[in-house]
Structure formats: C-alpha cells, structure tokens
CSV table of C-alpha atoms and ligand atoms in Angstrom, one decimal:
chain,number,residue,atom,x,y,z
Z,1,MET,CA,13.5,-11.5,22.9
Z,2,LYS,CA,15.1,-12.9,19.6
Z,3,MET,CA,13.2,-13.4,16.4
Z,4,LYS,CA,13.9,-13.6,12.5
Z,5,ALA,CA,13.3,-10.7,10.2
Z,6,ALA,CA,14.3,-9.5,6.9
Z,7,ILE,CA,16.8,-6.6,6.9
Z,8,LEU,CA,18.0,-4.3,4.0
Z,9,TRP,CA,21.5,-3.2,5.2
Z,10,GLU,CA,21.7,-0.7,2.2
Z,11,PRO,CA,19.9,0.1,-1.1
Z,12,LYS,CA,20.7,-1.9,-4.1
Z,13,THR,CA,21.3,-5.1,-2.2
Z,14,GLU,CA,19.2,-8.0,-1.2
Z,15,TRP,CA,16.9,-8.8,1.8
Z,16,SER,CA,18.9,-10.5,4.5
Z,17,VAL,CA,17.0,-12.8,6.8
Z,18,GLU,CA,18.6,-12.9,10.2
Z,19,GLU,CA,18.3,-13.0,14.0
Z,20,VAL,CA,17.1,-9.7,15.5
Z,21,GLU,CA,17.0,-8.7,19.1
Z,22,LEU,CA,13.6,-7.1,19.9
Z,23,ASP,CA,13.2,-5.0,23.1
Z,24,PRO,CA,9.9,-5.0,25.1
Z,25,PRO,CA,7.3,-2.3,24.3
Z,26,LYS,CA,7.8,1.0,26.0
Z,27,ALA,CA,4.9,3.5,26.8
Z,28,GLY,CA,2.3,3.6,24.1
Z,29,GLU,CA,3.6,0.6,22.2
Z,30,VAL,CA,2.7,-3.0,21.8
Z,31,LEU,CA,4.4,-6.3,21.0
Z,32,LEU,CA,2.8,-8.3,18.2
Z,33,LYS,CA,3.1,-11.8,16.8
Z,34,LEU,CA,2.6,-11.4,13.1
Z,35,VAL,CA,1.0,-13.9,10.9
Z,36,GLY,CA,2.6,-12.8,7.6
Z,37,SER,CA,3.2,-9.8,5.3
Z,38,GLY,CA,2.2,-8.8,1.9
Z,39,LEU,CA,5.1,-8.1,-0.6
Z,40,CYS,CA,4.1,-4.8,-1.6
Z,41,HIS,CA,6.0,-2.7,-4.3
Z,42,SER,CA,6.8,0.1,-2.0
Z,43,ASP,CA,9.4,-2.0,-0.3
Z,44,GLU,CA,10.9,-2.6,-3.5
Z,45,HIS,CA,11.4,1.1,-3.7
Z,46,LEU,CA,13.4,0.9,-0.5
Z,47,LEU,CA,15.6,-1.7,-2.3
Z,48,THR,CA,16.0,0.5,-5.4
Z,49,GLY,CA,16.7,3.6,-3.5
Z,50,ASP,CA,13.7,5.4,-4.9
Z,51,LEU,CA,12.3,5.8,-1.4
Z,52,SER,CA,14.7,7.7,0.7
Z,53,LEU,CA,14.4,9.4,4.0
Z,54,ASP,CA,14.2,13.3,3.7
Z,55,PRO,CA,17.7,14.5,5.0
Z,56,ALA,CA,15.9,17.3,7.2
Z,57,VAL,CA,13.9,14.5,9.2
Z,58,ALA,CA,17.1,12.4,9.5
Z,59,LYS,CA,19.0,15.4,11.0
Z,60,GLU,CA,16.1,16.3,13.3
Z,61,LEU,CA,15.8,12.8,14.8
Z,62,GLY,CA,19.6,11.9,14.3
Z,63,VAL,CA,18.8,8.6,12.5
Z,64,GLU,CA,19.8,6.8,9.5
Z,65,GLN,CA,17.4,5.1,7.1
Z,66,PHE,CA,19.5,1.9,6.9
Z,67,PRO,CA,19.7,-0.9,7.9
Z,68,ILE,CA,16.0,-1.2,8.0
Z,69,ILE,CA,13.4,-4.1,8.5
Z,70,GLY,CA,11.0,-3.9,5.5
Z,71,GLY,CA,7.3,-4.7,5.3
Z,72,HIS,CA,4.2,-2.6,5.9
Z,73,GLU,CA,1.2,-4.9,5.2
Z,74,GLY,CA,0.9,-7.1,8.1
Z,75,ALA,CA,-1.5,-8.3,10.8
Z,76,GLY,CA,-1.2,-10.2,13.9
Z,77,GLU,CA,-2.1,-10.9,17.5
Z,78,ILE,CA,-1.1,-8.6,20.5
Z,79,VAL,CA,1.3,-10.4,22.8
Z,80,GLU,CA,2.2,-7.6,25.2
Z,81,VAL,CA,1.2,-4.0,25.7
Z,82,GLY,CA,3.4,-1.1,27.1
Z,83,PRO,CA,2.4,1.4,29.9
Z,84,GLY,CA,-0.3,3.6,28.9
Z,85,VAL,CA,-1.8,1.4,26.2
Z,86,THR,CA,-5.6,1.7,26.7
Z,87,THR,CA,-7.2,0.5,23.5
Z,88,LEU,CA,-5.6,-2.9,23.1
Z,89,LYS,CA,-4.9,-6.0,25.2
Z,90,PRO,CA,-3.0,-9.3,24.8
Z,91,GLY,CA,-4.9,-11.6,22.4
Z,92,ASP,CA,-6.6,-8.8,20.3
Z,93,HIS,CA,-6.3,-9.2,16.5
Z,94,VAL,CA,-5.0,-6.1,14.7
Z,95,VAL,CA,-4.3,-5.0,11.2
Z,96,LEU,CA,-1.3,-2.7,11.1
Z,97,GLY,CA,-1.9,0.6,9.3
Z,98,PHE,CA,1.1,1.8,7.3
Z,99,ILE,CA,0.4,5.3,8.6
Z,100,PRO,CA,0.1,5.8,12.2
Z,101,SER,CA,-3.1,7.9,13.1
Z,102,CYS,CA,-2.6,9.8,16.4
Z,103,GLY,CA,-6.4,10.9,16.5
Z,104,ARG,CA,-5.4,14.3,17.7
Z,105,CYS,CA,-3.7,16.3,15.0
Z,106,ALA,CA,-5.8,18.6,12.8
Z,107,TYR,CA,-5.9,16.1,9.9
Z,108,CYS,CA,-7.1,13.1,12.2
Z,109,ALA,CA,-9.6,15.5,13.8
Z,110,ARG,CA,-11.2,16.2,10.4
Z,111,GLY,CA,-11.3,12.6,9.4
Z,112,LYS,CA,-8.2,12.6,7.2
Z,113,GLN,CA,-6.3,9.9,9.1
Z,114,ASN,CA,-4.4,8.9,5.9
Z,115,LEU,CA,-2.7,12.4,6.2
Z,116,CYS,CA,-2.0,12.3,10.0
Z,117,ASP,CA,1.0,14.4,11.0
Z,118,LEU,CA,2.8,11.5,12.3
Z,119,GLY,CA,3.3,10.5,8.6
Z,120,ALA,CA,6.3,12.9,8.4
Z,121,TYR,CA,8.0,10.2,10.2
Z,122,LEU,CA,7.1,7.1,8.2
Z,123,LEU,CA,10.4,6.8,6.5
Z,124,ALA,CA,12.4,7.6,9.7
Z,125,GLY,CA,11.6,4.1,10.8
Z,126,ARG,CA,11.7,4.5,14.5
Z,127,GLN,CA,8.9,4.3,17.2
Z,128,VAL,CA,6.7,7.3,16.7
Z,129,THR,CA,6.3,7.4,20.5
Z,130,ASP,CA,9.9,8.6,21.3
Z,131,PHE,CA,11.9,8.1,18.1
Z,132,THR,CA,14.3,5.4,19.3
Z,133,SER,CA,14.5,1.7,18.2
Z,134,ARG,CA,13.2,-1.5,19.7
Z,135,HIS,CA,14.9,-3.7,16.9
Z,136,HIS,CA,18.7,-4.3,16.8
Z,137,ALA,CA,21.1,-6.6,14.9
Z,138,HIS,CA,24.9,-6.7,15.1
Z,139,GLY,CA,24.9,-4.0,17.7
Z,140,LYS,CA,23.0,-1.5,15.3
Z,141,ASP,CA,19.6,0.0,15.8
Z,142,LEU,CA,17.3,-1.1,12.9
Z,143,GLY,CA,14.8,1.2,11.2
Z,144,LEU,CA,11.1,-0.2,10.5
Z,145,MET,CA,9.4,0.4,7.2
Z,146,CYS,CA,6.5,2.7,7.8
Z,147,CYS,CA,7.3,2.4,11.7
Z,148,ILE,CA,5.9,-1.1,11.7
Z,149,GLY,CA,8.5,-3.6,9.8
Z,150,THR,CA,6.2,-6.5,9.1
Z,151,PHE,CA,9.0,-8.7,7.4
Z,152,GLY,CA,9.6,-10.4,10.8
Z,153,GLU,CA,8.0,-12.9,13.1
Z,154,TYR,CA,7.3,-10.2,15.8
Z,155,THR,CA,7.4,-6.5,16.0
Z,156,VAL,CA,7.0,-3.7,18.3
Z,157,CYS,CA,5.0,-0.7,17.1
Z,158,ALA,CA,3.0,2.2,18.4
Z,159,GLU,CA,-0.7,1.6,19.5
Z,160,SER,CA,-1.4,4.4,16.8
Z,161,SER,CA,-0.4,2.0,14.0
Z,162,CYS,CA,-2.9,-0.8,15.2
Z,163,ILE,CA,-6.3,-1.2,13.9
Z,164,LYS,CA,-8.3,-3.8,16.1
Z,165,ILE,CA,-10.4,-6.1,14.1
Z,166,GLU,CA,-12.9,-8.9,14.8
Z,167,PRO,CA,-11.2,-12.2,15.9
Z,168,ASP,CA,-13.1,-14.4,13.5
Z,169,ILE,CA,-11.5,-12.7,10.3
Z,170,PRO,CA,-8.5,-14.8,9.0
Z,171,LEU,CA,-5.4,-12.7,9.7
Z,172,ASP,CA,-3.5,-13.7,6.6
Z,173,LYS,CA,-6.4,-12.0,4.5
Z,174,ALA,CA,-6.9,-9.2,6.8
Z,175,ALA,CA,-3.1,-8.2,6.3
Z,176,LEU,CA,-3.8,-7.3,2.8
Z,177,VAL,CA,-6.2,-4.5,3.8
Z,178,GLY,CA,-3.3,-2.8,5.6
Z,179,CYS,CA,-2.1,-1.5,2.3
Z,180,GLY,CA,-2.8,-2.7,-1.2
Z,181,VAL,CA,-6.6,-3.3,-0.9
Z,182,THR,CA,-7.5,-0.3,0.8
Z,183,THR,CA,-5.3,1.8,-1.3
Z,184,GLY,CA,-6.7,0.5,-4.6
Z,185,TRP,CA,-10.4,0.3,-3.3
Z,186,GLY,CA,-10.2,3.8,-1.8
Z,187,SER,CA,-8.6,5.2,-5.1
Z,188,ALA,CA,-11.6,4.3,-6.8
Z,189,VAL,CA,-14.4,4.9,-4.2
Z,190,TYR,CA,-13.0,7.9,-2.5
Z,191,ALA,CA,-10.2,9.6,-4.5
Z,192,ALA,CA,-11.9,9.1,-7.8
Z,193,GLY,CA,-15.4,9.2,-6.5
Z,194,VAL,CA,-16.6,6.5,-9.1
Z,195,MET,CA,-20.3,6.8,-9.5
Z,196,GLN,CA,-22.9,4.4,-11.0
Z,197,GLY,CA,-22.7,4.3,-14.9
Z,198,GLU,CA,-19.1,5.9,-15.2
Z,199,SER,CA,-16.4,4.6,-17.4
Z,200,VAL,CA,-13.2,4.0,-15.5
Z,201,VAL,CA,-9.8,3.1,-16.7
Z,202,VAL,CA,-7.3,1.4,-14.2
Z,203,ILE,CA,-3.6,1.4,-15.3
Z,204,GLY,CA,-1.5,-1.2,-13.6
Z,205,CYS,CA,-3.3,-4.3,-12.1
Z,206,GLY,CA,-1.1,-5.4,-9.2
Z,207,GLY,CA,-1.9,-5.6,-5.7
Z,208,VAL,CA,-3.3,-1.9,-5.8
Z,209,GLY,CA,-4.6,-1.7,-9.2
Z,210,MET,CA,-6.6,-4.9,-8.9
Z,211,ASN,CA,-8.5,-3.3,-6.0
Z,212,ALA,CA,-9.2,-0.3,-7.9
Z,213,VAL,CA,-10.9,-2.5,-10.3
Z,214,GLN,CA,-12.9,-4.1,-7.4
Z,215,GLY,CA,-13.8,-0.7,-6.0
Z,216,ALA,CA,-15.0,0.8,-9.3
Z,217,THR,CA,-17.0,-2.4,-9.9
Z,218,LEU,CA,-18.7,-2.1,-6.5
Z,219,SER,CA,-19.4,1.5,-7.1
Z,220,GLY,CA,-21.4,0.6,-10.2
Z,221,ALA,CA,-19.1,1.5,-13.0
Z,222,ARG,CA,-20.4,0.8,-16.5
Z,223,HIS,CA,-17.1,-0.1,-18.0
Z,224,VAL,CA,-13.9,-0.9,-16.2
Z,225,ILE,CA,-11.0,-1.0,-18.5
Z,226,ALA,CA,-7.9,-2.7,-17.0
Z,227,VAL,CA,-4.5,-1.9,-18.5
Z,228,ASP,CA,-1.5,-4.1,-17.8
Z,229,PRO,CA,1.2,-5.4,-20.1
Z,230,VAL,CA,1.0,-8.9,-18.3
Z,231,GLU,CA,-1.6,-11.1,-19.8
Z,232,PHE,CA,-2.0,-13.0,-16.5
Z,233,LYS,CA,-3.0,-9.7,-14.7
Z,234,ARG,CA,-5.3,-8.8,-17.5
Z,235,GLU,CA,-7.2,-12.3,-17.1
Z,236,GLN,CA,-7.2,-11.7,-13.3
Z,237,ALA,CA,-8.6,-8.3,-13.6
Z,238,GLN,CA,-11.8,-9.9,-15.1
Z,239,VAL,CA,-12.2,-12.0,-12.0
Z,240,PHE,CA,-12.4,-8.6,-10.0
Z,241,GLY,CA,-14.8,-7.0,-12.3
Z,242,ALA,CA,-13.0,-5.5,-15.4
Z,243,THR,CA,-15.3,-5.4,-18.4
Z,244,HIS,CA,-12.5,-4.8,-20.8
Z,245,THR,CA,-8.6,-5.0,-20.9
Z,246,ALA,CA,-5.8,-3.5,-22.8
Z,247,ALA,CA,-2.0,-4.2,-22.8
Z,248,SER,CA,-1.0,-0.6,-22.8
Z,249,ILE,CA,-2.1,2.9,-22.7
Z,250,GLU,CA,-1.8,3.1,-26.5
Z,251,GLU,CA,-3.9,0.1,-26.9
Z,252,ALA,CA,-6.4,1.5,-24.5
Z,253,MET,CA,-6.9,4.8,-26.2
Z,254,PRO,CA,-9.0,3.6,-29.2
Z,255,LEU,CA,-10.8,1.0,-26.9
Z,256,VAL,CA,-12.0,3.8,-24.5
Z,257,ASN,CA,-12.8,6.0,-27.5
Z,258,GLU,CA,-15.0,3.5,-28.9
Z,259,LEU,CA,-16.6,2.3,-25.7
Z,260,THR,CA,-17.5,6.0,-24.7
Z,261,TRP,CA,-18.4,7.2,-28.2
Z,262,GLY,CA,-15.3,9.6,-28.2
Z,263,VAL,CA,-16.1,11.1,-24.8
Z,264,MET,CA,-13.4,9.1,-23.1
Z,265,ALA,CA,-13.3,7.9,-19.4
Z,266,ASP,CA,-14.9,9.8,-16.5
Z,267,LYS,CA,-12.1,8.4,-14.1
Z,268,VAL,CA,-8.7,7.2,-14.8
Z,269,ILE,CA,-6.8,5.6,-11.8
Z,270,SER,CA,-2.9,5.3,-12.2
Z,271,THR,CA,-1.7,2.2,-10.1
Z,272,MET,CA,1.5,1.2,-11.9
Z,273,GLY,CA,4.5,-0.3,-10.1
Z,274,VAL,CA,6.5,3.0,-10.5
Z,275,GLY,CA,4.7,6.2,-11.5
Z,276,GLU,CA,6.6,8.1,-14.3
Z,277,GLY,CA,5.9,11.6,-14.9
Z,278,LYS,CA,6.4,11.5,-18.7
Z,279,LEU,CA,3.4,9.2,-18.9
Z,280,VAL,CA,1.0,11.7,-17.4
Z,281,GLU,CA,0.0,13.3,-20.6
Z,282,SER,CA,-1.0,10.2,-22.3
Z,283,ILE,CA,-2.9,9.2,-19.1
Z,284,MET,CA,-4.7,12.4,-19.2
Z,285,GLY,CA,-5.6,11.7,-22.8
Z,286,LEU,CA,-7.7,8.7,-21.7
Z,287,CYS,CA,-9.8,11.0,-19.4
Z,288,ALA,CA,-13.0,12.9,-20.5
Z,289,LYS,CA,-13.5,16.7,-20.3
Z,290,GLY,CA,-14.2,17.7,-16.7
Z,291,GLY,CA,-13.0,14.0,-15.7
Z,292,ARG,CA,-10.5,13.2,-13.1
Z,293,VAL,CA,-7.1,11.2,-13.1
Z,294,VAL,CA,-6.1,9.7,-9.8
Z,295,TRP,CA,-2.3,9.4,-9.2
Z,296,THR,CA,-1.7,6.5,-6.6
Z,297,ASN,CA,1.4,4.9,-7.7
Z,298,VAL,CA,4.7,6.0,-5.9
Z,299,ALA,CA,7.2,7.8,-8.2
Z,300,PRO,CA,10.9,8.2,-7.3
Z,301,ILE,CA,11.2,10.5,-4.7
Z,302,ASN,CA,13.3,13.1,-6.5
Z,303,ASP,CA,11.4,13.1,-9.6
Z,304,THR,CA,10.0,16.5,-10.5
Z,305,ASP,CA,9.3,16.2,-14.3
Z,306,VAL,CA,5.9,15.7,-15.7
Z,307,SER,CA,4.7,16.0,-19.3
Z,308,LEU,CA,1.4,17.6,-19.3
Z,309,ASN,CA,-0.5,19.7,-21.9
Z,310,LEU,CA,-1.5,22.7,-19.7
Z,311,PHE,CA,-3.7,24.2,-22.4
Z,312,ASN,CA,-5.8,21.2,-22.6
Z,313,PHE,CA,-5.7,20.8,-18.8
Z,314,THR,CA,-7.4,24.4,-18.4
Z,315,LEU,CA,-9.7,24.2,-21.4
Z,316,GLN,CA,-11.0,20.7,-20.7
Z,317,GLU,CA,-11.2,21.2,-17.1
Z,318,LYS,CA,-9.5,17.9,-16.1
Z,319,GLN,CA,-8.5,17.1,-12.6
Z,320,LEU,CA,-5.2,15.3,-11.7
Z,321,VAL,CA,-5.2,14.3,-7.9
Z,322,GLY,CA,-2.7,12.5,-5.7
Z,323,SER,CA,-4.0,9.9,-3.3
Z,324,LEU,CA,-2.3,8.3,-0.3
Z,325,PHE,CA,-3.8,5.0,1.1
Z,326,GLY,CA,-6.7,5.5,-1.2
Z,327,SER,CA,-7.7,8.8,0.6
Z,328,ALA,CA,-9.3,6.3,3.1
Z,329,ASN,CA,-9.5,6.5,6.8
Z,330,PRO,CA,-7.7,3.4,8.3
Z,331,ARG,CA,-9.9,3.3,11.4
Z,332,ARG,CA,-13.0,3.3,9.6
Z,333,ASP,CA,-12.2,1.7,6.4
Z,334,ILE,CA,-10.2,-1.4,7.4
Z,335,PRO,CA,-13.0,-2.8,9.6
Z,336,HIS,CA,-15.4,-1.8,6.9
Z,337,LEU,CA,-13.6,-3.5,4.1
Z,338,LEU,CA,-13.2,-6.7,6.2
Z,339,ARG,CA,-17.1,-6.6,6.7
Z,340,LEU,CA,-17.5,-6.4,3.0
Z,341,TYR,CA,-15.1,-9.5,2.7
Z,342,GLN,CA,-17.1,-11.5,5.3
Z,343,GLU,CA,-20.3,-10.7,3.2
Z,344,GLY,CA,-18.7,-11.9,0.1
Z,345,LYS,CA,-18.8,-8.6,-1.6
Z,346,LEU,CA,-15.0,-7.8,-1.5
Z,347,LYS,CA,-12.5,-10.5,-2.9
Z,348,LEU,CA,-9.5,-11.0,-0.8
Z,349,ASP,CA,-8.6,-14.8,-1.2
Z,350,GLU,CA,-8.1,-14.3,-5.0
Z,351,LEU,CA,-5.5,-11.7,-4.5
Z,352,ILE,CA,-2.8,-13.9,-3.0
Z,353,THR,CA,-1.3,-15.7,-6.0
Z,354,ARG,CA,1.7,-17.3,-4.1
Z,355,THR,CA,2.8,-17.6,-0.4
Z,356,TYR,CA,6.5,-17.8,0.7
Z,357,PRO,CA,8.3,-18.5,4.0
Z,358,LEU,CA,10.3,-15.6,5.3
Z,359,LYS,CA,13.6,-17.2,4.1
Z,360,ASP,CA,12.4,-17.1,0.5
Z,361,ILE,CA,11.6,-13.3,0.5
Z,362,ASN,CA,14.1,-12.5,-2.3
Z,363,LYS,CA,12.4,-15.0,-4.5
Z,364,GLY,CA,9.0,-13.4,-3.7
Z,365,TYR,CA,10.3,-10.1,-5.0
Z,366,GLN,CA,11.9,-11.7,-7.9
Z,367,ASP,CA,8.4,-13.2,-8.8
Z,368,MET,CA,6.9,-9.6,-8.3
Z,369,ARG,CA,9.4,-8.1,-10.8
Z,370,ASP,CA,8.6,-11.0,-13.3
Z,371,GLY,CA,4.9,-10.1,-13.0
Z,372,ILE,CA,3.6,-13.5,-12.1
Z,373,ASN,CA,1.9,-12.4,-8.8
Z,374,VAL,CA,-1.0,-10.3,-8.2
Z,375,ARG,CA,0.2,-10.3,-4.5
Z,376,GLY,CA,2.8,-12.5,-3.2
Z,377,MET,CA,2.7,-13.0,0.6
Z,378,LEU,CA,5.1,-14.0,3.3
Z,379,ILE,CA,3.6,-16.4,5.8
Z,380,TYR,CA,5.5,-17.0,9.1
P,1,ZN,ZN1,2.2,-1.0,0.3
P,2,ZN,ZN1,-2.9,12.5,13.5
C-alpha cells in the first residue's frame, strides 16, 4: 500500500513528507493505522547527528541508518496481522513501545523489559523479526526510528513493539505514554525511587521532565523543584505539581539549600533536551549526602567527558544512575499509567501544547527548539 510519512534522508537536513510504499506484515509483524505521534527530542538527535548507528551493528546487518522514517511515540489500531502473531488481532488498540520486548531474553525474564536484548537493534531501523525493511521510497529501503517509525499514517512493526490497551482510552493521549510520560514518571518513581517527604529537583521540564515532576508529586515528595530556563515551562510545571521553580541550576542551588536547611535534595532527575557531561558536577551539587542523581536525558553518542568531583562522590556516598524508559517495564507500566489517567491521577491532556498535521512536522520541531511546547504532537 501507499501512505505518507516523514523521512530524514540524511542528518542536518529537514524532515521530508512524501509517499512511501509499505509492504504487508511478514511473520511476527502487524500493520497499524497510527493516530498520531509525539514530537520527542530523541528524533531531533537523529537530525543533529547525535544519535548514530553503531558501525558494528550496521556491518552485522548490512544496513545504513539513513534514510529513515522518524517517530517513536505513537499509538494506533491494528489493521492486519502477519503469520504467527498470537496476541493481537485487527481492531485492537495498541501503544507502541520504543523498545521492543521479546519476553524471552534474560532481561525480559527478570522484568527489565526496558533493557531487552532486542534494544541493540533500536537504531538499525529494520524489522526486528528478520532485519529487512517493509518501508520503501524512491527505490530505497527506509529505516524506522526505534523499529516503529511513527511519523507516518501507517506502519508495519514487530508484535514485540506493541502493547495492547483498553479500547476506550483516547489513542492520541495514549501515544504519549509510549515514550515521554513513562520515561519521566519512571525516572522519578523507579530510577530515583522517590519516597514520601523527600525533596526532589527536576532539571529540564519538557515532555519527559514534566512527567518526572508528576511522578515525584504522585510519590508524595515534599518539595518538587522544577528547573527550566523557559518561563512557560516553569509555569506549566506547577500544574503538574512543582512546589518551586528556578530558571537555572545556579538559581536552584540557594533555593534548594534554603528549602532543605542545607541538606540539599534527596533525589535529582536530569531530563534536559541534551545531556551535557560538563554539567554533571553542578547537578551533583544539588544532591544531598547519600542522595541519588538520575541521568535520563540523551547525550551525544560519542561524548565521554564528564566533570565530577570524585573525592566528594566517594566521601558523600552519592549515586549517579542512568535510566532508560524510566527504568519502567512497558508491558506493565503503559497499561498501569493509562489506568491512572482514567482515574484522574495522571495528567496527559495538559501535556499537549500544540498539534500539527504531518506536513507541518518541521514547524513542530522549530516550536520545540523555541521552547514553546511541553509536547507538540502530530495528528493524522
Ligand atoms: Zn522519546
Ligand atoms: Zn527481551
């Protein structure tokens, strides 16, 4: 079949919306009609070239990263299933997980489905079933962001990327739980392990950070200090439960010091647009002795430099932990968060600042760069 999708032909260019030829699903795959897609910062990393495919994986599979259909925060309805698909049927509603979870590898078996071994192929952009393409344009195979490619009206992806949800949940809101919401919420609830009465700092209040604010609030934090240079995002953070705000790490320092009587924050969650190693030391400075800093934001793939006072790191017994998908389990937490939404405990509607048709995707990303959206969203 033919459909429209946004393709990035090479890094440092623009998204190009054009006609794509889509093959039917093969074994273990499904065809989905997508309702829309969140405009997440991780796709911007494709555009800037910060998110590049490991040359060893490219060689192993014989694939190139570009051209690629972007998008990894989507939801839709199953149209057709390929041979051997047993858990889904046409008409089912699903959220796409940006990490496939096979259910069989050692990580899946111990409930760490966010670390499924199939994650090694996330940036290879092919079907994780047989490592070939179903999407083509101008005679070339197209890659798919996170093996799902939600910047298109339809997609074909693996059954292992699909999380079935209840049919009465609005799909456009459900899409957000595929990446930003779960990543932010889980960063607070699981990776940071926020407990009642703790002081929590969240650095960067976009589509991920806003949900770290909401996760910390739902966990009963006493102070939730939201740090963002954009005034609109600081205002919005208060809608999601922030008790205090600051425009920068420097501005947060005396505020956290005063609020905690010099103890500093129990937990600090870093959810900036781009993670920068040179900021680590000042972020650790916001954290109390024995406290924990969670590093959720994506940094440029080849960055290895970190500024960190290793003397204080030892003597103050601080923790610095990485977190992928909020250390959450897509099969458990996506339906779990959608139930919280239905019960009015989790805010999703308030996250979507603006919606765009597919053809305006470049405007949507410009608005993200300009900081005027918590989350921009494509609606097909
Ligand atoms: Zn994302
Ligand atoms: Zn697995």
